[in-house]
Amino acid sequence: MQRDMRQLIGCFQNDVSIHPLDMDEEKKLIQSGIDNPRRVKGLVGVTLSFSSHRLDGIGFRNESKGVEFYSRELGSPLTIGKKDIVRIAAHEGMSDGCHVFNDMLDYITFSTSASRLLFSFNRDYDCLILNHAKNFNHLVSMTDIYGTVVSFMPNNEYGRTLSKTLGSRCKSRFYDISLYYKGYVTFRDMVRMVSHGTTYNNFILQ
């Protein structure tokens, strides 16, 4: 069903509406396990209409004006329009470092897990979301401007390849956080298990 839906989206002209999250959407996100959605910088509500279908979900604007869209009906995020990374600035002006994520779901988990898991991380760092392997060269070039690069890539062959390439480029500026959630494929997998009672040592994110 999810695959058929994604194929349908690719076959039709899409009408995308972006709007601030309303209270009903926030309640749905909280019910789905996302604590305090207002803490997620850049997160917006997204309505996607195609053929005779309508999907309501959440998303982010990417650097090429495309939309990174997620709806539970799709199962995983999808780019509407031109593919690119998402950059979420911590504040105006230059940031000393950045956190790097494979997709928007890991970024959302990161943004909302601090109070629940007692993690400590640098709130003055920007966040970069890869979204698609085709965006990797752009992501890598973006990391050149940061003094510290903290990576939350998946613990699989794909993620390890990305981490190794980033590490080779950034050298001593690079910190691979996936080592701390070894045994889980993604950062959100680890957070989900912790939330359901699995014990895990707290650690400090750069």
Coordinates of C-alpha atoms in Angstrom, one line a residue:
M1 CA 0.0 0.0 0.0
Q2 CA 2.8 2.5 0.9
R3 CA 4.7 1.7 -2.2
D4 CA 1.6 2.1 -4.4
M5 CA 0.9 5.5 -2.8
R6 CA 4.5 6.7 -3.4
Q7 CA 4.2 5.6 -7.0
L8 CA 0.9 7.5 -7.4
I9 CA 2.5 10.7 -6.1
G10 CA 5.2 10.4 -8.7
C11 CA 2.7 10.0 -11.5
F12 CA 0.5 13.1 -10.9
Q13 CA 0.9 16.9 -10.6
N14 CA 1.1 17.6 -6.9
D15 CA -0.6 20.4 -5.1
V16 CA 1.4 21.2 -1.9
S17 CA 0.1 23.4 0.9
I18 CA 2.4 24.4 3.7
H19 CA 1.2 26.0 6.9
P20 CA 2.2 26.4 10.6
L21 CA 1.2 23.4 12.8
D22 CA -2.2 23.8 14.3
M23 CA -3.3 22.4 17.7
D24 CA -5.0 19.3 16.2
E25 CA -1.8 18.4 14.3
E26 CA 0.3 18.9 17.4
K27 CA -2.0 16.6 19.3
K28 CA -1.7 13.9 16.6
L29 CA 2.1 14.2 16.7
I30 CA 2.2 13.9 20.5
Q31 CA -0.1 10.8 20.3
S32 CA 2.4 9.3 17.8
G33 CA 5.2 9.7 20.2
I34 CA 6.7 13.1 19.3
D35 CA 7.0 15.1 22.5
N36 CA 6.4 18.8 22.3
P37 CA 6.5 19.4 18.5
R38 CA 7.0 23.1 19.0
R39 CA 10.6 22.3 20.0
V40 CA 11.3 21.2 16.4
K41 CA 12.7 24.2 14.6
G42 CA 11.5 24.5 11.0
L43 CA 8.8 21.9 11.3
V44 CA 5.6 22.8 9.4
G45 CA 2.3 21.1 8.5
V46 CA 2.0 19.9 4.9
T47 CA -1.0 18.9 2.9
L48 CA -0.4 17.0 -0.4
S49 CA -3.1 16.6 -3.0
F50 CA -2.7 14.4 -6.0
S51 CA -5.3 12.7 -8.3
S52 CA -8.3 12.1 -6.0
H53 CA -6.1 11.7 -2.9
R54 CA -5.1 13.9 0.0
L55 CA -2.4 13.3 2.5
D56 CA -1.8 15.4 5.6
G57 CA 1.6 15.3 7.3
I58 CA 4.6 17.2 8.4
G59 CA 7.8 18.4 6.7
F60 CA 10.5 20.9 6.0
R61 CA 11.5 23.2 3.2
N62 CA 14.8 22.2 1.7
E63 CA 17.6 24.4 0.2
S64 CA 16.1 24.2 -3.3
K65 CA 12.6 25.1 -2.3
G66 CA 11.4 21.5 -2.4
V67 CA 9.5 20.0 0.4
E68 CA 10.6 17.0 2.6
F69 CA 7.3 15.4 3.4
Y70 CA 6.3 12.7 5.9
S71 CA 2.9 11.1 6.4
R72 CA 2.3 7.8 8.3
E73 CA 0.6 6.5 5.1
L74 CA 3.9 6.7 3.3
G75 CA 6.0 5.0 5.9
S76 CA 9.1 7.0 5.2
P77 CA 9.9 10.6 4.2
L78 CA 9.5 11.7 0.5
T79 CA 10.8 14.7 -1.4
I80 CA 8.2 16.8 -3.3
G81 CA 9.9 18.9 -5.9
K82 CA 13.7 19.3 -6.2
K83 CA 15.8 17.1 -3.9
D84 CA 18.3 18.9 -1.6
I85 CA 19.5 19.0 2.0
V86 CA 17.6 20.9 4.8
R87 CA 19.6 23.3 6.8
I88 CA 18.1 24.5 10.1
A89 CA 20.1 27.4 11.6
A90 CA 20.4 27.5 15.4
H91 CA 20.5 31.3 15.3
E92 CA 21.3 34.3 13.0
G93 CA 24.9 34.4 11.9
M94 CA 27.6 31.8 11.8
S95 CA 27.4 28.7 14.0
D96 CA 30.6 26.9 15.3
G97 CA 29.3 23.4 14.5
C98 CA 26.5 21.3 13.0
H99 CA 24.6 18.1 13.7
V100 CA 24.2 15.9 10.6
F101 CA 21.2 13.6 10.1
N102 CA 20.2 11.1 7.4
D103 CA 16.5 12.0 7.4
M104 CA 14.0 14.3 9.1
L105 CA 12.7 11.6 11.4
D106 CA 16.1 11.3 13.2
Y107 CA 16.3 15.1 13.4
I108 CA 12.8 15.3 14.9
T109 CA 13.8 12.6 17.4
F110 CA 16.9 14.5 18.3
S111 CA 15.1 17.8 18.8
T112 CA 12.5 16.3 21.1
S113 CA 14.4 13.7 23.1
A114 CA 16.6 15.8 25.3
S115 CA 14.1 16.4 28.1
R116 CA 13.0 12.7 28.0
L117 CA 16.5 11.1 27.9
L118 CA 18.5 13.8 29.8
F119 CA 20.8 14.1 26.8
S120 CA 23.0 17.2 26.7
F121 CA 23.9 18.8 23.3
N122 CA 25.0 22.1 21.9
R123 CA 21.9 24.1 21.1
D124 CA 24.0 26.6 19.2
Y125 CA 24.9 24.1 16.4
D126 CA 23.0 24.2 13.1
C127 CA 21.3 21.0 11.9
L128 CA 21.8 19.5 8.4
I129 CA 19.5 16.8 7.0
L130 CA 20.7 14.7 4.1
N131 CA 17.2 13.4 2.9
H132 CA 18.6 11.5 -0.1
A133 CA 22.0 10.0 -1.2
K134 CA 22.0 12.3 -4.2
N135 CA 22.4 15.3 -1.8
F136 CA 25.5 13.9 -0.2
N137 CA 28.0 16.1 -2.1
H138 CA 26.1 19.2 -1.2
L139 CA 26.0 18.1 2.5
V140 CA 29.8 17.4 2.5
S141 CA 30.6 20.8 1.0
M142 CA 28.3 22.5 3.6
T143 CA 30.3 20.9 6.5
D144 CA 33.4 22.7 5.4
I145 CA 32.3 25.9 7.1
Y146 CA 31.9 24.3 10.5
G147 CA 34.5 23.8 13.2
T148 CA 32.7 20.7 14.5
V149 CA 30.6 18.2 12.7
V150 CA 28.5 15.7 14.7
S151 CA 27.1 12.8 12.7
F152 CA 24.0 10.7 13.5
M153 CA 24.1 8.4 10.4
P154 CA 22.5 4.9 10.4
N155 CA 24.4 1.9 11.7
N156 CA 24.2 0.0 8.4
E157 CA 26.5 -0.3 5.3
Y158 CA 25.0 2.8 3.8
G159 CA 25.4 4.9 6.9
R160 CA 28.9 3.7 7.6
T161 CA 29.9 4.6 4.1
L162 CA 28.6 8.1 4.6
S163 CA 30.2 8.4 8.0
K164 CA 33.6 7.2 6.7
T165 CA 33.5 9.7 3.8
L166 CA 32.5 12.6 6.2
G167 CA 35.2 11.6 8.6
S168 CA 37.9 11.5 5.9
R169 CA 36.8 15.0 4.8
C170 CA 36.4 16.6 8.3
K171 CA 39.2 14.7 10.1
S172 CA 39.6 16.0 13.7
R173 CA 36.4 18.1 13.3
F174 CA 34.3 15.0 13.0
Y175 CA 32.4 13.1 15.8
D176 CA 30.5 9.9 14.9
I177 CA 27.6 9.5 17.4
S178 CA 26.4 6.3 15.8
L179 CA 29.0 4.5 17.9
Y180 CA 26.9 5.3 21.0
Y181 CA 23.8 3.6 19.5
K182 CA 25.6 0.6 18.2
G183 CA 23.2 -2.3 18.0
Y184 CA 20.4 -0.1 16.6
V185 CA 20.1 0.9 13.0
T186 CA 19.1 4.5 13.6
F187 CA 19.2 7.0 16.4
R188 CA 15.4 7.0 16.6
D189 CA 15.4 3.2 17.0
M190 CA 17.6 3.6 20.1
V191 CA 15.4 6.4 21.5
R192 CA 12.3 4.4 20.9
M193 CA 13.7 1.4 22.9
V194 CA 14.8 3.7 25.7
S195 CA 11.4 5.2 25.8
H196 CA 9.9 1.8 26.3
G197 CA 12.0 1.0 29.3
T198 CA 15.3 -0.2 27.9
T199 CA 18.1 1.2 30.0
Y200 CA 20.9 3.1 28.2
N201 CA 23.7 5.2 29.5
N202 CA 23.3 9.0 29.1
F203 CA 25.9 10.6 26.9
I204 CA 26.9 14.1 26.0
L205 CA 26.4 15.1 22.4
Q206 CA 28.9 17.6 21.1

